[in-house]
Amino acid sequence: MNNLLAVNDLHVDFLLGDIKVKAVNGVNLEIKEAETLCLIGESGSGKSVLGLSILKLLPSNVDINGRILFNNKDLLKLPEKELRKIRGKEIAWVPQSPSTSLNPVLKVGYQVAEPMELHLNMDKKSAWSKAVNLLNFFGIHPADKRAEEYPHQFSGGMRQRALVAMGTSTKPKLIIADEPTKGVDLIKKVNVVKLFEQIKRNNDKLSLLLITHDIPFAKKLADRVGVMYCGQVVEVSNAETFFNEPLHPYSKALIRALPSRGLKPIKGITPSMVNPPKGCKFHPRCEFATEKCRNEEPPFIEYNGSFVRCHLYD
Amino acid sequence: MIRGKNLSKVFESGMFSKRKFIAVDNVDIEIKEGETLCLIGESGSGKSTLGRMLLNLIEPTNGEVIFDNYNITKMKQTELRKIRRYMQLIPQYPDSALNPRWTIKNSILEPLTIHKLMDKNNRREKLEELIETVGLKNEHLNRYPHELSGGELQRAVIARAISLKPKFIVCDEPTSMLDVSVQASIINLLLNLQKKYNLSYLFITHDLEIANIVGQRFAVMYGGQILEEGNKIMDKPLHPYTELLVKSITMDEDIENINELLLDKTETEIKKSNNNRGCKYYHLCPYHDEKCLKGAPPVVEVDENRKVRCFRHA
């Protein structure tokens, strides 16, 4: 299958006065057509920044280097005008907090219709009726009345469905969803899973990049899993491999920290992004760390069909 | 240790036509010494309100709380303050629980200052003992809340809560905002503290796997009522709602139908059935019949340790 998106050696640096924070540090990642890739990592590991940099939606004090190939076009080299045709049309972004991401003074129907007016050149009326159809599809009933309402009249789950409706309205090739289950209850989480399964059923070529730290949620949806630690992707494996026999020591520790797998905390603390450790970023917390890990940064290599950044597999 | 009898809380809004919202509806609850009662429920089920009523942080509309043979609902403020030190709260959002302009040291020591339990000589000693127990370091003490990570903040909040040697702590979703690995270490810390000081916990959570690890007894809350209570309710759920919750741990396919039910119901419909005289769970229950709408279901004592509010077990 073809790669829809390929991130090559991506570096994202935040410039804060004299300090340079490497939020994303040499990331390689590929997403194939029709694939669901879950990007797992703790807060502060750079996963949201990676997602945002694909859309080039980062603030101006940021230095992005590397290549982001989408359909063989380098997004980082495209002029803003070209990028706007891709953003929201071919790559959709479903933001983290549904409560703050909708415009409070515009009708929900208008907000769902807007991308279609912009990208598909639809007129107001047909975009509106399409928006009503979409809301209906995502279970917001009665859709024609609900479309006339404002975000504050929606519950949290409905707002999220409205955002997903907005994201899928232009039939994008890739949807990036940032923490779709954050602060969502157990039962409603099942609904989020169903929601994404529904989108995929509706469009079988669609690729999903789900950024999350909810491992059971990832397990339900992922074809492949990428693990981020301290600005680097340390492992990319098939879902089956990752949940049964993860390669990287950090992935192993993450799985063991799950309540159902023993609730064992990972020893040590998350390193600061301003002063990351030398060598392998995980070595101060790793049970297998050797002298080599302390001094030499491990390369990102292929191992039995997975990719891993660890000296154990050199 | 602590007992709530017929506790109710009705929130009223509006100046002339009063709209009523019943947050907690006639709940009996009891927690014994050294025991953890897990209160499970979705957001909006009234579990936080119940927890805060036990601490008398929210005044109950009806009913009384008895703590250690004192009726604290009828107590005078001055007397209540003397008892307050034995009951503490660990809130859900550690970042808003600490004063952003105070150093961590001042926040941890505030309760000791208020209750005049330290002087200049033993201040250092007390502080060191506290931070050692919760696993913070000296360097954290002079920092401000924004300089700490979520896990460190939660440790500081815990240090403050245990500084007065309480007997009873309400933990209101203490780990829902934390990463998996940090969650594991905070849960372990809370369990160790319980052993060390023989604490009673009311552990409020919507995560059943966590509940299973920390709790000896469980109470499942829905629509302001406790639907099921007892030990081992996870192994053999009696109430249809508990059944749904247990299934949602594994994100089971069986619950698909119920989810479609959920999607079809608008908020107002759910509110309406919440206000009927019958079972609060009627609109979602797969086994419902006419009987369930006519009157409130009875609380059935299945055996010594199990209570369930459902017609099916009557």
XYZ file of C-alpha atoms in Angstrom:
628
model
C 0.000 0.000 0.000
C 1.169 3.494 -0.745
C 2.348 5.913 1.850
C -0.114 8.729 2.163
C 2.046 10.683 4.539
C 5.738 10.315 5.211
C 7.514 12.348 7.840
C 11.290 12.304 7.337
C 13.753 13.412 9.973
C 11.464 16.121 11.309
C 12.830 18.603 13.823
C 10.629 21.165 15.513
C 12.411 23.635 17.752
C 10.707 26.208 19.921
C 12.833 29.303 20.293
C 12.346 30.777 23.728
C 14.808 33.630 24.063
C 18.220 32.000 24.338
C 16.793 28.564 24.971
C 15.931 26.169 22.230
C 13.455 23.446 23.125
C 13.498 20.459 20.835
C 9.842 19.475 20.924
C 10.200 17.088 18.007
C 13.658 15.662 17.525
C 14.318 13.607 14.396
C 10.995 11.896 13.813
C 10.364 9.407 11.021
C 6.798 8.262 10.575
C 4.733 6.861 7.734
C 0.994 6.552 7.389
C -0.382 4.333 4.680
C -3.615 4.713 2.840
C -6.631 3.469 4.828
C -4.500 2.927 7.921
C -5.160 3.953 11.510
C -2.001 4.948 13.295
C -2.166 5.713 17.001
C 0.507 7.954 18.408
C 0.959 7.232 22.100
C 3.007 9.151 24.608
C 2.911 11.013 27.882
C 1.923 14.651 28.044
C 4.823 16.790 26.926
C 6.320 14.121 24.708
C 5.672 16.200 21.602
C 2.873 14.237 20.031
C 0.485 17.159 19.633
C 3.289 19.322 18.248
C 4.026 16.632 15.681
C 0.361 16.586 14.683
C 0.211 20.344 14.417
C 3.417 20.586 12.430
C 1.954 18.325 9.757
C -0.611 21.067 9.206
C 1.955 23.810 9.819
C -0.272 25.311 12.472
C 2.487 26.185 14.904
C 3.293 29.624 16.330
C 5.871 31.850 14.659
C 8.701 31.257 17.153
C 9.128 27.761 15.823
C 11.794 26.318 13.594
C 10.651 23.346 11.504
C 13.210 21.286 9.603
C 12.901 18.045 7.726
C 10.396 16.786 5.204
C 6.690 16.063 5.447
C 5.589 14.346 2.260
C 1.865 14.213 1.693
C 0.937 12.572 -1.612
C 4.569 13.175 -2.614
C 4.294 16.920 -2.011
C 6.521 18.433 0.657
C 4.129 20.334 2.908
C 6.931 22.326 4.499
C 7.967 23.811 1.167
C 4.482 24.659 -0.044
C 3.484 28.326 0.009
C 0.733 29.271 2.429
C -1.773 29.650 -0.410
C -1.280 26.069 -1.571
C -1.275 24.808 1.981
C -4.704 26.273 2.607
C -6.106 24.051 -0.108
C -4.813 21.010 1.721
C -5.577 22.083 5.260
C -9.178 21.224 6.060
C -9.742 19.687 2.647
C -7.302 16.812 2.373
C -6.043 16.768 5.932
C -8.589 17.486 8.636
C -7.805 18.270 12.237
C -10.103 17.305 15.100
C -8.901 19.365 18.052
C -8.447 18.301 21.639
C -11.156 20.071 23.604
C -14.526 20.152 21.869
C -15.761 22.719 24.351
C -13.346 25.455 23.314
C -12.872 24.607 19.673
C -16.225 25.700 18.316
C -17.029 29.341 17.776
C -19.564 30.197 20.492
C -21.363 32.889 18.484
C -21.945 30.934 15.280
C -24.600 28.318 14.677
C -23.254 24.772 14.697
C -24.760 24.092 11.274
C -22.918 27.077 9.819
C -19.638 25.904 11.301
C -20.051 22.429 9.854
C -21.019 23.879 6.473
C -18.174 26.376 6.299
C -15.397 24.022 5.125
C -17.643 22.777 2.318
C -18.323 26.311 1.134
C -14.632 27.087 1.211
C -13.135 23.930 -0.226
C -15.854 22.355 -2.339
C -17.268 25.626 -3.712
C -20.738 24.746 -2.564
C -23.334 27.471 -2.211
C -24.666 28.326 1.211
C -27.916 26.451 0.853
C -26.555 23.116 -0.328
C -23.674 23.269 2.141
C -26.212 23.782 4.922
C -28.339 20.834 3.873
C -25.206 18.691 3.587
C -24.237 19.786 7.083
C -27.655 18.744 8.382
C -27.195 15.351 6.733
C -23.809 14.956 8.368
C -25.090 15.882 11.815
C -27.855 13.360 11.308
C -25.309 10.718 10.305
C -23.339 11.297 13.502
C -26.432 10.899 15.647
C -27.417 14.464 16.410
C -31.209 14.414 16.265
C -33.302 16.191 15.112
C -30.491 17.439 12.902
C -32.379 20.237 11.124
C -33.283 21.871 14.454
C -29.956 21.135 16.098
C -28.052 22.761 13.242
C -29.769 26.047 14.122
C -28.462 25.882 17.667
C -25.287 27.297 19.193
C -22.440 25.265 20.729
C -23.483 25.972 24.330
C -26.759 24.152 23.698
C -24.832 20.994 22.826
C -23.501 18.476 25.320
C -19.784 17.667 25.328
C -20.227 14.482 23.314
C -22.414 16.242 20.757
C -19.852 19.003 20.315
C -17.225 16.408 19.611
C -19.451 14.726 17.050
C -20.077 18.115 15.463
C -16.318 18.657 15.217
C -15.849 15.255 13.629
C -18.691 16.051 11.231
C -16.879 19.250 10.354
C -13.635 17.363 9.815
C -15.153 14.727 7.561
C -17.364 17.128 5.590
C -14.791 17.697 2.837
C -13.984 13.974 2.478
C -10.365 14.339 3.559
C -7.731 11.677 2.955
C -6.290 12.003 6.428
C -7.887 12.960 9.714
C -5.677 13.889 12.635
C -7.506 13.713 15.955
C -5.813 15.100 19.056
C -6.736 13.282 22.288
C -10.305 12.442 21.284
C -10.963 10.639 24.584
C -9.510 13.159 27.003
C -11.877 13.627 29.933
C -14.470 11.293 28.405
C -16.257 8.751 30.583
C -15.929 5.040 30.089
C -19.270 4.472 28.381
C -18.973 7.563 26.241
C -15.505 6.421 25.248
C -17.112 3.441 23.586
C -19.106 5.973 21.616
C -15.942 7.699 20.437
C -14.593 4.342 19.281
C -17.843 3.717 17.409
C -17.659 7.193 15.924
C -14.272 6.552 14.347
C -15.290 3.097 13.171
C -18.287 4.727 11.541
C -16.136 7.264 9.701
C -13.872 4.526 8.427
C -16.791 2.441 7.245
C -18.101 5.452 5.396
C -14.845 6.075 3.572
C -12.639 3.024 3.232
C -9.614 4.908 1.916
C -9.424 7.283 4.829
C -6.324 7.297 7.020
C -6.475 8.234 10.665
C -3.761 9.619 12.898
C -5.008 9.390 16.466
C -2.935 11.212 19.040
C -3.733 9.828 22.465
C -2.351 8.697 25.785
C -5.245 6.362 26.339
C -3.763 2.951 25.632
C -6.962 0.835 25.815
C -8.550 3.239 23.335
C -5.594 2.875 20.976
C -5.822 -0.880 21.294
C -9.376 -0.795 20.022
C -8.674 1.202 16.873
C -5.022 1.024 15.893
C -3.571 -0.856 12.950
C -0.145 0.367 13.940
C 1.109 2.138 17.035
C 3.804 4.777 17.310
C 5.296 5.577 20.701
C 6.735 8.991 21.426
C 9.117 9.796 24.215
C 10.849 13.100 24.772
C 10.331 14.390 21.239
C 11.306 11.180 19.482
C 9.390 8.270 18.075
C 10.971 5.325 19.868
C 8.901 2.524 18.414
C 6.490 1.891 15.563
C 4.925 -1.556 15.577
C 1.865 -3.397 14.403
C -0.868 -3.165 17.009
C -0.625 -6.865 17.765
C 3.116 -6.740 18.353
C 2.863 -3.606 20.449
C 0.173 -4.825 22.823
C 1.675 -8.288 23.271
C 5.421 -7.990 22.901
C 6.493 -4.384 22.598
C 10.130 -3.881 21.691
C 11.284 -0.687 23.339
C 11.823 -0.751 27.125
C 9.641 2.357 27.421
C 6.770 0.671 25.597
C 7.136 -2.320 27.903
C 7.011 -0.064 30.949
C 3.960 1.766 29.592
C 2.044 -1.465 29.144
C 3.004 -2.587 32.648
C 1.708 0.688 34.097
C -1.822 -0.104 32.912
C -4.231 -0.984 35.728
C -5.066 -4.271 33.991
C -1.403 -5.224 33.571
C -0.118 -4.634 37.059
C -0.205 -0.858 37.645
C 3.568 -0.673 37.931
C 4.848 2.889 37.824
C 7.753 3.745 35.532
C 10.622 4.611 37.806
C 12.265 7.994 37.597
C 10.755 11.173 36.211
C 9.960 12.441 32.746
C 13.054 14.305 31.570
C 12.873 18.022 30.974
C 12.613 18.998 27.332
C 14.991 21.917 27.867
C 17.789 19.668 29.098
C 17.162 16.209 27.711
C 19.557 13.451 28.789
C 22.552 12.610 26.628
C 22.586 9.429 24.588
C 19.334 7.518 24.628
C 16.627 9.780 26.053
C 15.181 6.936 28.106
C 18.410 5.642 29.657
C 17.990 7.194 33.151
C 14.761 5.226 33.598
C 15.656 2.120 31.635
C 16.369 -1.193 33.355
C 18.561 -2.371 30.475
C 20.713 0.754 30.213
C 24.395 0.239 29.481
C 27.379 2.538 29.058
C 26.626 2.788 25.357
C 23.089 4.044 26.066
C 24.451 6.823 28.241
C 26.718 8.205 25.559
C 25.427 7.289 22.178
C 22.032 8.062 20.757
C 20.531 4.872 19.300
C 19.513 4.944 15.626
C 15.949 4.338 14.450
C 16.158 0.924 12.821
C 13.932 -1.735 11.391
C 13.584 -4.891 13.454
C 11.251 -7.782 12.566
C 8.853 -5.509 10.708
C 8.812 -2.907 13.483
C 10.866 0.216 13.870
C 12.650 0.831 17.130
C 15.131 3.291 18.574
C 17.104 1.241 21.088
C 20.611 -0.221 21.377
C 19.185 -3.598 22.416
C 18.268 -4.228 18.806
C 21.396 -2.907 17.064
C -16.269 6.137 60.667
C -18.518 8.304 58.511
C -22.138 7.886 57.639
C -24.511 9.846 55.447
C -28.211 9.400 56.096
C -30.905 10.314 53.546
C -28.606 12.826 51.890
C -30.170 14.959 49.181
C -29.015 17.988 47.306
C -31.291 20.055 45.125
C -29.745 22.874 43.142
C -32.153 25.655 42.287
C -31.700 28.221 39.592
C -33.753 31.124 38.340
C -35.120 33.979 40.361
C -38.877 33.684 39.949
C -39.699 30.386 38.341
C -37.367 28.106 40.213
C -35.877 25.330 38.170
C -34.800 22.422 40.268
C -32.059 19.972 39.617
C -31.755 17.004 41.909
C -28.044 16.235 42.080
C -28.176 13.721 44.895
C -31.386 11.940 45.739
C -31.833 10.429 49.171
C -28.568 8.540 49.468
C -27.435 6.433 52.402
C -23.722 5.827 52.536
C -21.326 4.460 55.112
C -17.564 4.093 55.204
C -15.837 2.109 57.911
C -12.451 2.707 59.439
C -9.541 1.808 57.185
C -11.858 0.999 54.326
C -12.033 2.270 50.770
C -15.439 2.781 49.246
C -15.272 3.388 45.518
C -17.977 5.605 44.161
C -18.367 4.862 40.477
C -20.396 6.815 37.985
C -20.363 8.988 34.920
C -19.854 12.715 35.011
C -23.032 14.386 36.164
C -24.191 11.436 38.238
C -23.748 13.403 41.448
C -20.743 11.572 42.815
C -18.638 14.691 43.460
C -21.593 16.452 45.063
C -22.071 13.495 47.380
C -18.381 13.478 48.286
C -18.418 17.172 49.072
C -21.560 16.840 51.156
C -19.858 14.258 53.342
C -17.151 16.835 54.018
C -19.802 19.503 54.564
C -18.290 21.589 51.794
C -21.713 21.621 50.200
C -24.602 21.891 52.599
C -27.093 19.077 52.091
C -30.689 20.072 51.327
C -31.825 17.133 53.379
C -30.324 14.471 55.563
C -27.372 14.369 57.900
C -23.746 13.344 58.061
C -22.383 11.611 61.101
C -18.622 11.535 61.512
C -17.159 9.683 64.472
C -20.426 10.008 66.418
C -20.649 13.748 65.797
C -23.520 15.025 63.698
C -21.601 17.514 61.582
C -24.584 18.855 59.676
C -25.970 20.397 62.853
C -22.676 21.575 64.242
C -21.685 25.193 64.764
C -18.981 26.578 62.484
C -16.475 26.945 65.321
C -16.892 23.361 66.436
C -16.936 22.101 62.875
C -13.547 23.662 62.258
C -11.989 21.522 64.961
C -13.278 18.399 63.262
C -12.443 19.493 59.754
C -8.825 18.526 60.216
C -9.792 14.874 60.390
C -11.491 14.946 56.993
C -9.731 16.026 53.838
C -10.234 16.283 50.106
C -7.935 15.384 47.221
C -9.499 17.162 44.257
C -9.573 16.225 40.606
C -7.584 19.150 39.211
C -4.381 19.549 41.197
C -3.425 22.655 39.212
C -6.416 24.641 40.397
C -6.248 23.306 43.948
C -3.093 25.198 44.849
C -2.709 28.944 45.048
C -0.635 29.899 41.988
C 1.076 32.735 43.894
C 2.203 30.596 46.799
C 5.212 28.362 46.864
C 4.547 24.657 47.316
C 6.052 24.925 50.812
C 3.503 27.504 51.926
C 0.633 25.546 50.479
C 1.659 22.344 52.234
C 2.165 24.135 55.553
C -1.022 26.218 55.446
C -3.230 23.692 57.278
C -0.614 23.341 60.022
C -0.479 27.108 60.426
C -4.251 27.420 60.598
C -4.598 24.698 63.188
C -1.551 26.019 65.108
C 0.133 22.635 65.055
C 3.672 23.769 64.478
C 6.136 26.320 65.693
C 9.358 27.608 64.224
C 11.358 24.733 65.657
C 9.522 21.773 64.256
C 8.509 23.421 60.985
C 11.484 22.093 59.046
C 11.057 18.649 60.581
C 7.354 18.421 59.745
C 7.924 19.574 56.208
C 10.676 17.072 55.568
C 8.616 14.247 56.959
C 5.671 15.198 54.752
C 7.528 15.529 51.492
C 9.406 12.340 52.111
C 6.152 10.461 52.621
C 4.699 11.655 49.332
C 7.936 11.384 47.368
C 8.738 15.016 46.658
C 12.214 16.502 46.872
C 13.550 19.532 48.690
C 14.036 21.348 45.409
C 10.287 21.332 44.778
C 9.474 23.248 47.942
C 10.359 26.730 46.824
C 8.775 26.394 43.413
C 5.385 27.662 42.309
C 2.589 25.385 41.061
C 3.192 26.204 37.380
C 6.743 24.906 37.686
C 5.622 21.405 38.650
C 4.300 18.578 36.518
C 0.823 17.144 37.051
C 2.092 14.192 39.070
C 4.276 16.379 41.301
C 1.366 18.762 41.894
C -0.871 15.898 42.898
C 1.824 14.760 45.361
C 1.935 18.244 46.848
C -1.858 18.246 47.191
C -1.660 14.854 48.914
C 1.047 16.147 51.267
C -1.232 19.022 52.225
C -4.169 16.679 52.741
C -2.276 14.333 55.080
C -0.451 17.084 56.989
C -3.139 17.152 59.690
C -3.217 13.370 60.119
C -6.785 12.986 58.882
C -8.923 9.896 59.355
C -11.058 10.235 56.274
C -10.136 11.472 52.787
C -12.389 12.027 49.811
C -10.334 11.351 46.672
C -12.247 12.970 43.824
C -10.902 11.365 40.630
C -7.312 11.999 41.737
C -5.730 10.474 38.637
C -8.137 11.229 35.820
C -5.954 14.068 34.551
C -2.661 12.162 34.782
C -0.722 9.963 32.390
C -0.807 6.193 32.739
C 2.627 5.857 34.285
C 2.098 8.729 36.731
C -1.328 7.391 37.588
C 0.242 4.116 38.689
C 2.636 5.853 41.083
C -0.056 8.090 42.606
C -2.381 5.120 43.184
C 0.439 3.221 44.866
C 1.185 6.238 47.039
C -2.454 6.490 48.139
C -2.547 2.780 48.979
C 0.652 3.021 51.025
C -0.638 6.029 52.934
C -3.810 4.153 53.742
C -1.827 1.312 55.262
C 0.460 3.644 57.168
C -2.195 5.864 58.756
C -5.222 3.524 58.663
C -7.142 5.989 56.511
C -10.687 5.662 55.224
C -11.136 6.680 51.616
C -14.117 7.625 49.571
C -12.588 7.083 46.158
C -14.581 8.761 43.404
C -13.759 7.527 39.928
C -15.204 6.560 36.603
C -12.383 4.136 35.865
C -13.509 0.667 36.891
C -10.094 -0.894 36.598
C -8.662 1.585 39.083
C -11.687 1.061 41.325
C -11.064 -2.663 41.297
C -7.525 -2.134 42.542
C -8.155 0.390 45.308
C -11.609 -0.498 46.591
C -12.982 -3.016 49.027
C -16.563 -1.910 48.559
C -18.188 -0.243 45.589
C -21.193 1.964 45.040
C -22.481 2.666 41.551
C -24.182 5.992 41.128
C -26.535 7.121 38.417
C -28.836 10.128 38.293
C -28.149 11.024 41.912
C -28.981 7.600 43.283
C -26.878 4.651 44.288
C -28.067 1.839 42.045
C -25.904 -0.897 43.398
C -23.655 -1.286 46.394
C -21.496 -3.974 47.867
C -18.265 -5.852 47.434
C -17.412 -7.869 44.357
C -20.008 -6.137 42.228
C -17.611 -6.222 39.309
C -17.497 -10.012 39.218
C -21.217 -10.439 39.206
C -23.050 -7.214 38.394
C -26.736 -7.283 39.316
C -27.971 -3.947 38.044
C -28.204 -3.483 34.255
C -26.185 -0.260 34.543
C -23.324 -1.969 36.371
C -23.464 -4.636 33.706
C -23.026 -1.981 31.022
C -20.117 -0.414 32.912
C -18.321 -3.720 33.297
C -18.778 -4.458 29.611
C -17.437 -1.065 28.656
C -14.059 -1.876 30.258
C -13.277 -4.160 27.385
C -15.219 -1.954 24.983
C -17.330 -4.977 24.241
C -19.292 -5.300 21.054
C -22.422 -6.309 22.988
C -22.958 -2.826 24.175
C -23.491 -1.593 20.651
C -27.280 -1.582 20.987
C -27.201 0.390 24.167
C -24.922 2.884 22.561
C -27.269 3.395 19.701
C -29.931 4.033 22.283
C -27.667 6.601 23.851
C -27.013 8.287 20.534
C -30.700 8.499 19.736
C -31.687 10.153 22.963
C -31.383 13.871 23.127
C -30.439 15.506 26.379
C -33.992 16.718 27.003
C -35.431 13.257 26.634
C -32.947 11.916 29.125
C -33.735 14.754 31.497
C -37.422 13.981 31.192
C -36.968 10.372 32.117
C -34.712 11.492 34.953
C -37.611 13.440 36.360
C -40.164 10.649 36.153
C -41.297 8.872 39.254
C -39.980 5.511 38.161
C -36.518 4.136 37.606
C -33.875 6.679 36.616
C -32.222 4.176 34.369
C -35.406 3.401 32.433
C -34.443 5.001 29.109
C -31.241 2.981 28.756
C -32.234 -0.266 30.379
C -32.500 -3.209 27.979
C -34.860 -5.047 30.339
C -37.295 -2.222 31.112
C -41.061 -2.717 31.232
C -44.089 -0.719 32.349
C -43.577 -1.447 35.996
C -40.329 0.502 35.927
C -42.102 3.741 35.001
C -44.851 3.619 37.574
C -42.932 3.782 40.788
C -39.403 3.960 42.086
C -37.704 0.578 42.185
C -37.118 -0.822 45.666
C -33.714 -1.231 47.233
C -33.257 -4.971 47.528
C -30.753 -6.498 49.917
C -29.543 -9.450 47.942
C -27.318 -10.654 50.711
C -25.468 -9.128 53.616
C -23.057 -7.165 51.495
C -25.090 -6.430 48.417
C -27.817 -3.916 47.747
C -29.396 -3.216 44.396
C -32.119 -0.808 43.336
C -34.003 -2.706 40.667
C -37.358 -4.467 40.152
C -35.679 -7.482 38.615
C -34.234 -8.560 41.937
C -37.279 -7.773 44.047
